[in-house]
Amino acid sequence: MSVLLGKGTKVLVQGLGREGAFHAARMKEYGTRVVGATKPGKGGTTQDGIPLFDTVAQAVEATDANASIVFVPAQGARDAILEAIDSRIELVVAITEGIPVRDMVGIAAVLENVATTLIGPNCPGAITPGECKIGIMPAENFSPGAIGFVSRSGTLTYEIADLLTKAGLGQSTCLGIGGDPIIGLPTPDAVRLLNEDDATEAIVIVGEIGGAAEESAAEYMRAHGKKPAVAFIAGRSAPPGKRMGHAGAIVSGNQGTAESKVRAFEEADIRVANAPSEIPGLVKAALKGR
Amino acid sequence: MALGLSSASPVKLHEFQAKQVLARAGIAIPEGRVATTPAEVEAAARAMGSGPWVVKAQVHVGGRGKAGGIKVANTPAEARTHAEAILGMDIKGLRVEKVYLERAAKIAKELYLGITLDRDRRCPVVMLSTVGGMDIEEVAASTPDRIARRWPSPLLGLLPFEARALVFAAGVDAAQRDGVADIAQRLYRTYEETDATLLEINPLFIQEDGSVIAGDAKLDIDDNALFRQHELAKLREVAPDEAAEEKARGLGFSYVQLEGDVGIIGNGAGLVMGTLDAVRNAGGRAANFLDVGGGAKEEVVRAALEIVLANPRVRSVFINIFGGITRGDEVAKGILSVIAEAPPKVPLVIRLSGTEAEAGRKLLEGAPLISKATMDEAAAEAVRAARASR
């Protein structure tokens, strides 16, 4: 078992433009079952061997798709995500960056009353190595195994997956949840999924400055943690009040500082790496100490 | 609790601009005119009839009053004198280019009314307090029970009963309850319609005759929403110290100037933050944050390197690329074109990994730069090189 995505996942692509088409092909190469794509007005035709549909509802009807990946540009992303939710897609992965906060606040309110899980936006997506990839990450850095991995970052996720893989630590599922202030699957929820997953033996939590998600995740693990965890916080040297690329990575006053996050993890008995290169060693030590 | 937490790098409106937005929403504001010269201020005062007036500096920083940027005038001549003092004044590093001349309110009480994003609850929070006129974060720290809060559903907006609950909880006088509740609902609709990340009336005046009027207004707009906020987007002003950051934004990458001497270029916000941390771990300090984004081509890498090298504080440059969509060969070509044109005067340290990293390293063979296999090694080398070339 793994969380959210695996061999049985059938993926629909929303937004088969240049980037969408490129990554749909990479996902197919990896073995992901890409069953269709939506392109209003082109329903009934195919593109790159992928059947096209006018609406998400028609695509689900015809293919039993239970996941979708959204590449639709920011202006139309809210509509695309809500269309997927309306068709009861179980897992929606939104790659799109630059979605207005107001749109995400509305989507977050809708998500409270539906069964859909949204990963992202502004994220690299999710991968269960060896089974299914719904995202834009370079697959060669990931390998099957028992480390659950959740990250708010993109390339840093690839970097750390690569370090884990080279250290012989394969991954159960990696969730790149995105760097925006409002995201579908915040860190604590992702950690809970991995904590409850039988295939996951240890959890790596990669956070960033800004918000209080890492603190909440630490609190959850302190109360309910069933397995060891290791954390890393990017942006420990960032000055307050400045945005570091990610809209969510901003420190205001005492809110969201690296110190507050590190303290929360340490109080939950979760070791915090000073650099990504320390993570594999800490994971091995944590697994041994169990 | 996220009090007054502003997001990202929003478009900030001046008071006079924000008040125009409020007026359009049917919220009462004092009569006022904006001016850029003392003569204009005097003429505006005469045109507005009887005083007194308030002359207010229009700058994008808080604490104008304490800095002497707000003064009361009883005659048009006095308004002119105040304008002479305020125009050109330096407030926290910003020069005052405009003043707002406003008819002084007859103040009986001052309230606070504001709306911002509550990240943890994932929805807006509306805050109302009868302790107005001061920094709401101070009120929150000293007397938190004096702030009434409400978290409306983003799908429904601030409902009438929620607005009533706010005015009762805050302890607004009976005579103003309906008026303040009405303003709260109008303000919430404006917050939504303008894609605001912060909309604040502080103070909200209750006048001697019982009327309610906005004494000041603060409005920050989500920069991700500018594609649908055309009018407000035009109001963005670039501060002098943000010129390089603005240029980078135009080129599609993000750049933040910092205090150290190791220039940084990387791909992906998290990786770049991690790179800054790696430099600090190695005992150095980063000169900047620069994320070239995903899939950067030769020209983008070239422009990024030029911006970093233009910073006179930079003593070495650390280029840290983990290729996903970004290709190592494109990065190498961008670096080579800068070297070919004008060889950098400071050492370049590079760490290329991921997509086409091998091809990139091959292209860079023989070029005057230092290549390292890991992020930690490259960080240590960049810090050492910066020290050596000081």
XYZ file of C-alpha atoms in Angstrom:
680
model
C 0.000 0.000 0.000
C 0.918 3.626 -0.403
C -1.006 6.834 0.025
C -3.292 8.594 -2.466
C -1.802 7.091 -5.652
C -0.673 3.671 -6.833
C -1.102 1.035 -9.542
C -4.891 1.464 -9.623
C -4.784 5.201 -10.238
C -6.185 6.415 -13.575
C -5.155 9.928 -14.449
C -6.887 12.628 -16.455
C -4.875 15.611 -17.729
C -6.534 19.060 -17.523
C -4.634 21.491 -19.737
C -2.796 19.554 -22.442
C -0.776 22.549 -23.638
C 2.980 22.556 -24.254
C 3.934 21.845 -20.637
C 0.977 19.559 -20.000
C 1.703 17.477 -23.093
C 5.400 17.175 -22.236
C 4.724 15.941 -18.718
C 1.816 13.699 -19.756
C 4.304 11.879 -22.001
C 6.849 11.597 -19.167
C 4.142 10.230 -16.838
C 3.147 7.607 -19.424
C 6.804 6.583 -19.833
C 6.953 6.079 -16.084
C 3.986 3.723 -16.258
C 1.272 6.037 -14.980
C -2.097 5.173 -16.494
C -2.922 8.414 -18.313
C -6.456 7.647 -19.533
C -7.510 10.939 -21.083
C -7.347 14.706 -21.230
C -9.904 17.503 -21.380
C -9.868 19.945 -24.273
C -13.246 21.650 -24.763
C -14.322 21.358 -28.412
C -11.882 18.533 -29.221
C -13.849 15.739 -27.557
C -13.728 12.445 -29.506
C -10.270 13.081 -30.971
C -6.845 12.143 -29.630
C -3.551 13.967 -29.027
C -0.260 12.054 -28.634
C -2.325 8.900 -28.246
C -4.346 10.388 -25.374
C -8.153 10.413 -25.831
C -9.627 13.918 -25.561
C -12.904 14.897 -23.894
C -14.963 18.098 -23.817
C -15.667 17.944 -20.091
C -14.257 16.214 -17.017
C -17.656 14.554 -16.431
C -17.541 12.909 -19.881
C -13.971 11.786 -19.331
C -14.796 10.198 -15.975
C -17.861 8.506 -17.479
C -15.797 7.001 -20.300
C -12.543 6.149 -18.491
C -13.279 5.792 -14.750
C -10.492 8.295 -14.099
C -10.025 8.743 -10.334
C -7.241 11.338 -10.411
C -6.433 14.446 -12.413
C -3.451 16.702 -12.943
C -4.083 20.403 -13.645
C -1.751 22.412 -15.912
C -4.393 25.054 -16.754
C -2.927 28.602 -16.396
C -3.736 30.613 -13.242
C -6.646 32.505 -14.832
C -8.572 29.269 -15.426
C -7.173 27.048 -12.675
C -9.960 27.663 -10.149
C -12.528 26.540 -12.692
C -10.504 23.462 -13.656
C -10.049 22.340 -10.043
C -13.740 22.872 -9.239
C -14.752 20.959 -12.382
C -12.666 17.989 -11.210
C -14.184 18.193 -7.716
C -17.681 18.343 -9.245
C -16.975 15.034 -11.044
C -15.900 13.473 -7.719
C -12.300 12.917 -8.811
C -10.597 11.497 -5.702
C -7.184 13.097 -6.154
C -6.508 16.400 -7.945
C -2.895 17.545 -8.383
C -2.609 21.236 -9.348
C 0.787 22.129 -10.842
C -0.272 25.688 -11.817
C 1.510 28.550 -10.097
C 0.233 32.071 -9.436
C -3.366 31.258 -8.499
C -4.928 34.220 -6.597
C -5.379 33.698 -2.862
C -9.115 34.468 -3.138
C -9.540 31.551 -5.557
C -7.696 29.157 -3.255
C -9.657 30.317 -0.204
C -12.893 29.471 -2.050
C -11.545 26.080 -3.138
C -10.375 25.318 0.424
C -13.927 25.994 1.661
C -15.388 23.648 -0.976
C -12.856 20.912 -0.114
C -14.175 20.759 3.468
C -17.430 19.261 2.229
C -16.225 16.819 -0.432
C -14.140 13.629 -0.551
C -11.596 15.019 -3.038
C -7.969 15.504 -1.948
C -6.187 18.414 -3.628
C -2.389 18.488 -3.807
C -0.925 21.895 -4.690
C -1.208 24.310 -6.312
C 2.285 25.505 -7.255
C 3.758 22.075 -6.566
C 5.772 19.301 -8.287
C 3.040 16.721 -7.642
C 3.104 13.274 -6.051
C 4.836 9.988 -6.797
C 4.619 6.439 -5.495
C 7.940 5.211 -6.921
C 7.669 2.227 -9.231
C 3.883 2.546 -9.422
C 2.509 5.930 -10.325
C 3.723 9.473 -10.879
C 1.326 12.432 -11.073
C 3.596 15.402 -11.403
C 6.589 17.009 -13.062
C 9.439 15.565 -10.968
C 12.390 13.845 -12.693
C 11.565 10.199 -11.977
C 15.156 8.922 -11.909
C 15.790 10.548 -8.519
C 13.107 8.435 -6.835
C 13.133 4.740 -5.929
C 10.630 2.374 -4.286
C 10.968 1.848 -0.554
C 9.546 2.697 2.845
C 10.306 6.377 3.450
C 7.275 8.672 3.306
C 8.251 12.139 2.172
C 6.306 15.398 2.288
C 7.718 18.689 1.014
C 6.561 22.263 0.384
C 9.357 22.746 -2.125
C 9.982 21.647 -5.731
C 13.616 21.197 -6.710
C 14.605 20.725 -3.077
C 12.317 17.683 -3.145
C 14.277 16.253 -6.106
C 17.541 16.999 -4.331
C 16.468 15.202 -1.156
C 14.846 12.273 -3.007
C 18.148 11.873 -4.866
C 20.096 11.873 -1.578
C 17.703 9.299 -0.071
C 17.870 7.094 -3.169
C 21.693 7.199 -3.271
C 21.755 6.251 0.420
C 19.607 3.199 -0.321
C 16.513 4.713 1.262
C 13.660 4.194 -1.205
C 10.349 5.990 -0.817
C 6.781 4.790 -0.236
C 5.105 7.982 -1.454
C 6.484 11.490 -1.979
C 4.027 14.363 -1.698
C 5.161 17.730 -3.090
C 2.384 19.812 -1.564
C 3.331 23.281 -2.860
C 4.606 26.583 -1.545
C 1.517 28.837 -1.602
C -0.120 30.279 1.550
C -3.307 28.278 0.937
C -2.827 24.715 -0.361
C -5.133 21.734 -0.677
C -3.149 19.286 1.461
C -1.275 21.147 4.202
C 1.761 19.546 5.869
C -0.117 18.169 8.933
C -2.678 16.371 6.738
C 0.054 14.897 4.528
C 1.986 13.750 7.607
C -1.167 12.109 8.998
C -1.630 10.127 5.756
C 1.970 8.878 5.869
C 1.772 8.130 9.597
C -1.252 5.904 8.991
C 0.230 4.195 5.913
C 1.443 0.625 6.538
C 4.044 0.818 3.756
C 5.750 3.821 5.364
C 8.363 3.124 8.058
C 9.732 6.638 8.552
C 8.685 10.136 7.508
C 10.782 12.977 6.104
C 9.146 16.395 6.503
C 10.590 19.239 4.428
C 9.162 22.613 5.399
C 9.835 26.246 4.705
C 9.580 29.451 6.691
C 6.093 31.029 6.802
C 2.772 29.861 8.229
C 2.279 27.443 11.106
C 1.881 24.142 9.205
C 5.152 22.609 10.466
C 4.258 23.479 14.046
C 0.860 21.760 13.648
C 2.491 18.717 12.036
C 4.947 18.472 14.942
C 2.077 18.682 17.406
C 0.234 15.921 15.556
C 3.296 13.643 15.588
C 3.886 14.294 19.280
C 0.368 13.065 20.035
C -0.125 10.377 17.384
C 3.261 9.539 15.835
C 3.630 5.801 15.141
C 7.002 6.006 13.395
C 10.201 8.048 13.442
C 10.434 11.310 11.525
C 13.180 13.673 10.385
C 12.638 17.299 9.352
C 14.374 20.017 7.375
C 13.351 23.694 7.239
C 14.463 25.731 4.221
C 15.032 29.457 4.733
C 16.643 29.444 8.181
C 18.901 32.296 7.081
C 16.118 34.389 5.501
C 15.503 37.930 6.791
C 11.985 38.719 8.096
C 9.377 40.407 5.890
C 10.931 39.371 2.575
C 9.288 36.942 0.233
C 11.651 34.169 -0.876
C 10.172 33.168 -4.208
C 7.297 31.202 -2.715
C 4.343 33.380 -1.766
C 4.030 31.345 1.410
C 7.640 31.777 2.463
C 7.443 35.051 4.276
C 8.132 35.695 7.914
C 5.966 38.310 9.650
C 6.898 39.166 13.212
C 7.245 35.979 15.228
C 4.939 34.063 12.894
C 6.414 31.273 10.813
C 10.063 31.667 11.825
C 12.506 28.808 11.327
C 13.288 28.869 15.069
C 9.649 28.303 16.005
C 9.430 25.338 13.606
C 12.712 23.776 14.714
C 11.646 24.085 18.364
C 8.269 22.458 17.620
C 9.938 19.489 15.915
C 12.502 19.038 18.655
C 9.753 19.051 21.282
C 8.087 16.244 19.304
C 11.362 14.285 19.345
C 11.867 14.828 15.605
C 15.483 15.507 14.599
C 15.980 18.564 12.365
C 18.712 18.398 9.709
C 20.926 21.460 9.244
C 21.413 20.636 5.567
C 19.704 18.267 3.105
C 22.884 16.114 3.082
C 22.293 15.239 6.758
C 18.817 13.809 6.134
C 19.715 10.230 5.023
C 22.008 9.729 8.035
C 19.376 11.014 10.457
C 16.728 8.770 8.865
C 18.984 5.706 9.230
C 19.733 6.576 12.839
C 16.051 7.134 13.572
C 15.114 3.765 12.019
C 17.803 2.001 14.091
C 16.781 3.712 17.303
C 13.191 2.561 16.970
C -3.233 33.862 15.006
C -2.372 35.708 11.837
C -3.065 39.310 12.684
C -2.357 41.741 9.869
C -0.346 39.083 8.045
C 0.248 40.440 4.581
C 0.964 38.077 1.722
C 3.662 37.993 -0.927
C 4.672 41.302 -2.494
C 1.297 42.965 -2.851
C 0.440 46.167 -4.684
C 0.095 48.733 -1.888
C -2.320 51.619 -2.369
C -1.861 55.085 -0.914
C -4.463 56.336 1.545
C -6.094 58.629 -1.023
C -6.342 55.771 -3.530
C -7.732 53.317 -0.972
C -10.279 55.923 0.151
C -11.532 56.301 -3.410
C -12.148 52.548 -3.436
C -14.060 52.834 -0.136
C -16.123 55.757 -1.423
C -17.151 53.728 -4.473
C -18.318 50.987 -2.084
C -20.571 53.510 -0.300
C -18.397 53.983 2.790
C -18.259 57.618 3.945
C -14.867 59.362 3.684
C -13.919 62.968 4.515
C -13.759 65.366 1.558
C -10.176 65.523 0.336
C -7.796 66.332 -2.506
C -4.356 65.064 -3.446
C -1.553 67.514 -4.283
C 2.135 67.498 -5.182
C 3.085 71.155 -4.455
C 2.436 73.575 -1.537
C 0.622 75.966 -3.925
C -1.767 73.181 -4.955
C -2.446 72.425 -1.304
C -3.306 76.044 -0.535
C -5.553 76.301 -3.599
C -7.280 73.028 -2.680
C -7.940 74.291 0.865
C -9.487 77.495 -0.488
C -11.632 75.535 -2.938
C -12.895 73.242 -0.154
C -14.217 76.178 1.899
C -14.008 76.190 5.681
C -11.331 74.307 7.691
C -9.755 72.923 9.679
C -7.923 70.509 7.422
C -5.389 67.733 7.829
C -2.299 67.572 5.583
C -1.151 63.939 5.273
C 1.989 62.496 3.667
C 1.224 59.750 1.120
C 3.982 57.119 1.489
C 3.966 53.318 1.654
C 5.122 53.001 5.266
C 3.392 53.011 8.625
C 4.066 55.557 11.374
C 3.579 58.695 9.245
C 2.083 60.594 12.177
C 4.985 59.946 14.533
C 7.428 60.984 11.795
C 5.685 64.375 11.461
C 3.922 63.470 8.214
C 0.428 64.422 9.442
C -0.402 67.993 10.516
C -3.605 69.965 11.226
C -4.098 73.354 9.537
C -6.667 76.027 10.415
C -6.123 78.312 7.431
C -5.177 77.732 3.759
C -1.878 79.537 4.418
C -1.125 77.177 7.288
C -1.966 74.200 5.062
C 0.603 75.501 2.604
C 3.249 75.843 5.334
C 2.623 72.271 6.479
C 2.792 71.004 2.876
C 6.171 72.748 2.465
C 7.446 70.849 5.502
C 5.990 67.464 4.547
C 6.648 67.342 0.773
C 10.169 66.058 0.187
C 10.396 64.776 3.762
C 12.139 61.433 4.277
C 10.004 58.892 6.148
C 11.824 55.625 6.860
C 13.895 56.006 3.703
C 10.996 57.008 1.437
C 10.677 60.537 0.032
C 7.215 62.110 0.265
C 6.089 63.042 -3.260
C 2.376 63.611 -2.590
C 0.190 64.917 0.213
C -3.511 64.451 0.834
C -5.458 67.445 2.086
C -8.547 66.384 3.954
C -11.312 68.110 5.897
C -10.682 67.323 9.593
C -13.281 65.054 11.182
C -15.034 66.067 14.418
C -13.915 63.019 16.337
C -15.856 61.570 19.268
C -14.503 58.005 19.149
C -12.043 55.904 17.137
C -12.694 52.294 16.109
C -10.620 49.724 14.203
C -12.072 47.672 11.352
C -9.887 45.384 9.228
C -9.886 42.243 7.083
C -6.947 40.015 6.192
C -6.161 36.379 5.375
C -5.993 33.942 8.283
C -3.593 31.344 6.869
C -4.191 28.810 9.589
C -7.985 28.890 9.269
C -7.698 29.167 5.466
C -10.230 32.019 5.185
C -10.456 35.785 5.740
C -10.799 37.181 9.262
C -12.812 40.348 9.983
C -11.663 42.269 13.055
C -13.470 45.075 14.866
C -12.335 46.933 17.964
C -13.356 50.040 19.876
C -9.629 50.592 20.542
C -8.955 52.358 17.255
C -6.250 54.641 16.013
C -3.301 52.545 17.113
C -1.417 49.599 15.697
C -3.778 46.633 15.881
C -0.874 44.306 16.683
C -0.246 46.363 19.825
C -3.931 46.093 20.760
C -3.759 42.341 20.117
C -0.720 42.054 22.370
C -1.921 44.270 25.233
C -5.717 43.788 25.249
C -6.591 40.858 22.947
C -10.142 40.646 24.325
C -10.822 44.102 22.914
C -10.752 42.756 19.340
C -13.895 41.017 18.083
C -13.217 38.535 15.274
C -15.326 36.708 12.758
C -14.296 34.209 10.059
C -16.928 34.390 7.282
C -17.322 31.557 4.805
C -15.572 32.624 1.584
C -18.503 31.063 -0.253
C -21.136 33.225 1.470
C -19.381 36.430 2.471
C -19.939 38.369 5.711
C -23.599 37.705 6.526
C -25.802 40.301 8.305
C -25.958 38.253 11.519
C -22.154 37.941 11.549
C -21.771 41.696 11.161
C -24.257 42.202 14.034
C -22.391 39.691 16.185
C -19.188 41.662 15.543
C -20.607 45.020 16.640
C -22.157 43.494 19.775
C -18.964 41.627 20.672
C -16.827 44.729 20.164
C -19.187 46.843 22.301
C -20.071 49.477 19.685
C -22.547 52.088 21.035
C -26.228 51.405 20.232
C -26.539 54.477 18.021
C -23.759 53.305 15.663
C -24.405 49.533 15.614
C -26.347 49.459 12.350
C -23.993 51.916 10.677
C -20.822 50.017 11.634
C -22.349 46.642 10.726
C -23.264 48.048 7.318
C -19.712 49.353 6.805
C -18.280 45.945 7.802
C -20.356 44.220 5.113
C -19.424 46.797 2.482
C -15.774 46.472 3.459
C -15.919 42.679 3.154
C -17.447 42.904 -0.337
C -14.690 45.341 -1.313
C -12.036 42.983 0.100
C -13.383 40.242 -2.174
C -13.900 42.410 -5.255
C -10.410 43.930 -5.126
C -8.565 40.651 -4.356
C -7.191 42.336 -1.254
C -4.779 40.648 1.128
C -5.300 43.445 3.650
C -8.080 46.051 3.866
C -8.123 48.203 6.953
C -9.917 51.320 8.239
C -7.889 52.548 11.185
C -9.204 54.694 12.680
C -12.874 54.453 11.821
C -14.188 57.719 13.289
C -17.454 58.191 15.129
C -18.053 61.930 14.788
C -19.657 64.256 17.335
C -22.912 64.201 15.335
C -22.949 60.373 15.496
C -21.963 59.781 11.865
C -19.332 57.125 11.011
C -16.488 57.981 8.609
C -13.188 56.384 7.502
C -10.248 58.274 9.040
C -7.544 56.295 7.231
C -7.498 53.391 4.783
C -4.972 50.709 3.885
C -5.424 48.386 0.932
C -2.926 45.751 -0.317
C -3.760 43.775 -3.473
C -2.698 40.146 -4.132
C -0.108 40.346 -6.925
C -1.300 36.986 -8.310
C -4.693 38.588 -9.020
C -3.433 41.520 -11.091
C -4.550 39.817 -14.306
C -8.122 40.679 -13.308
C -7.469 43.900 -11.338
C -6.355 46.083 -14.241
C -7.158 49.448 -12.651
C -5.492 48.648 -9.333
C -2.481 47.035 -11.066
C -1.598 50.441 -12.551
C -1.080 51.815 -9.050
C 2.033 49.731 -8.293
C 4.967 51.942 -7.344
C 8.522 50.660 -7.220
C 10.655 51.824 -4.294
C 14.242 52.777 -5.259
C 15.759 49.861 -3.308
C 13.495 47.418 -5.146
C 14.618 48.342 -8.673
C 16.695 45.175 -9.211
C 13.870 43.067 -7.775
C 11.417 44.703 -10.177
C 13.742 44.099 -13.155
C 14.027 40.437 -12.165
C 10.236 40.177 -11.920
C 9.999 41.477 -15.480
C 12.360 38.711 -16.629
C 10.265 36.070 -14.929
C 12.437 35.201 -11.950
C 12.504 36.306 -8.362
C 15.372 38.215 -6.793
C 15.746 39.534 -3.268
C 18.738 41.601 -2.250
C 20.407 40.511 1.014
C 23.378 41.724 3.064
C 26.182 39.189 2.443
C 28.872 38.776 -0.238
C 28.186 35.345 -1.809
C 25.977 35.784 -4.879
C 23.401 32.994 -5.307
C 21.646 31.588 -8.366
C 19.476 28.491 -8.187
C 16.339 26.917 -9.601
C 13.295 26.506 -7.376
C 12.454 28.629 -4.329
C 13.013 25.856 -1.786
C 16.375 24.848 -3.253
C 17.537 28.468 -3.293
C 16.477 28.919 0.336
C 18.374 25.705 1.095
C 21.378 27.133 -0.773
C 21.301 30.298 1.351
C 21.247 28.092 4.426
C 24.155 25.988 3.088
C 26.226 29.156 2.626
C 25.432 30.181 6.196
C 26.329 26.675 7.442
C 29.699 27.091 5.694
C 30.300 30.319 7.625
C 29.391 32.801 4.876
C 26.504 35.104 4.063
C 24.422 35.241 0.893
C 24.300 38.496 -1.097
C 20.912 37.681 -2.579
C 18.130 35.208 -3.219
C 17.698 34.440 -6.935
C 15.395 31.751 -8.285
C 15.529 31.392 -12.084
C 12.339 29.322 -11.932
C 11.575 26.152 -13.853
C 12.876 25.474 -17.357
C 15.149 28.520 -17.520
C 16.784 28.968 -20.917
C 20.227 30.320 -21.779
C 19.096 33.993 -21.898
C 17.428 33.813 -18.493
C 20.519 32.298 -16.857
C 22.624 34.959 -18.530
C 20.382 37.802 -17.264
C 20.377 36.272 -13.780
C 24.179 36.126 -13.662
C 24.403 39.718 -14.880
C 22.060 40.950 -12.120
C 24.027 39.108 -9.430
C 27.384 40.364 -10.734
C 26.053 43.942 -10.861
C 25.841 43.952 -7.044
C 29.124 45.562 -5.881
C 29.066 43.596 -2.607
C 29.370 40.241 -4.416
C 32.775 38.545 -3.899
C 31.923 35.108 -5.330
C 28.940 33.499 -7.065
C 27.453 30.100 -6.240
C 25.306 28.618 -9.007
C 23.306 25.676 -7.685
C 21.166 23.834 -10.224
C 19.238 20.630 -9.723
C 17.810 20.000 -13.166
C 14.215 18.881 -13.500
C 12.592 20.923 -16.222
C 15.715 23.102 -16.164
C 18.489 21.629 -18.336
C 22.127 21.661 -17.306
C 23.333 22.419 -20.860
C 21.120 25.524 -21.098
C 22.523 26.749 -17.785
C 26.089 26.142 -19.004
C 25.472 28.077 -22.233
C 24.116 31.079 -20.306
C 27.192 31.145 -18.073
C 29.571 30.764 -21.034
C 27.993 33.664 -22.916
C 28.546 35.984 -19.930
C 32.158 34.798 -19.567
C 32.793 35.289 -23.306
C 31.537 38.876 -23.240
C 33.013 40.137 -19.983
C 34.893 37.693 -17.763
C 33.567 38.084 -14.190
C 36.001 39.675 -11.732
C 34.903 37.302 -8.960
C 35.166 33.482 -8.808
C 32.198 31.399 -9.999
C 31.423 28.127 -8.228
C 28.952 25.753 -9.829
C 27.156 22.618 -8.827
C 25.170 21.017 -11.654
C 22.994 17.984 -11.028
C 19.942 16.350 -12.631
C 18.726 16.752 -16.219
C 21.573 17.170 -18.768
C 24.058 17.907 -15.969
C 26.709 15.774 -17.696
C 26.315 17.734 -20.960
C 26.478 20.991 -19.018
C 29.676 20.008 -17.202
C 31.239 19.009 -20.519
C 30.449 22.436 -22.019
C 32.010 24.138 -19.004
C 35.269 22.168 -19.166
C 38.200 24.569 -19.435
C 36.069 27.593 -18.501
C 37.344 29.730 -15.606
C 35.080 28.387 -12.901
C 35.098 25.865 -10.079
C 32.817 22.841 -10.365
C 31.784 20.815 -7.296
C 29.745 17.622 -6.979
C 27.554 18.445 -3.985
C 25.742 21.453 -2.573
C 27.727 21.426 0.700
C 31.120 21.268 -1.073
C 30.151 24.027 -3.477
C 28.875 26.227 -0.628
C 32.141 25.792 1.281
C 34.161 26.622 -1.842
C 32.058 29.737 -2.625
C 32.504 31.017 0.940
C 36.263 30.352 0.816
C 36.530 32.103 -2.567
C 34.582 35.132 -1.302
C 36.980 35.476 1.658
C 40.018 35.130 -0.614
C 38.867 37.856 -3.010
C 37.862 40.370 -0.333
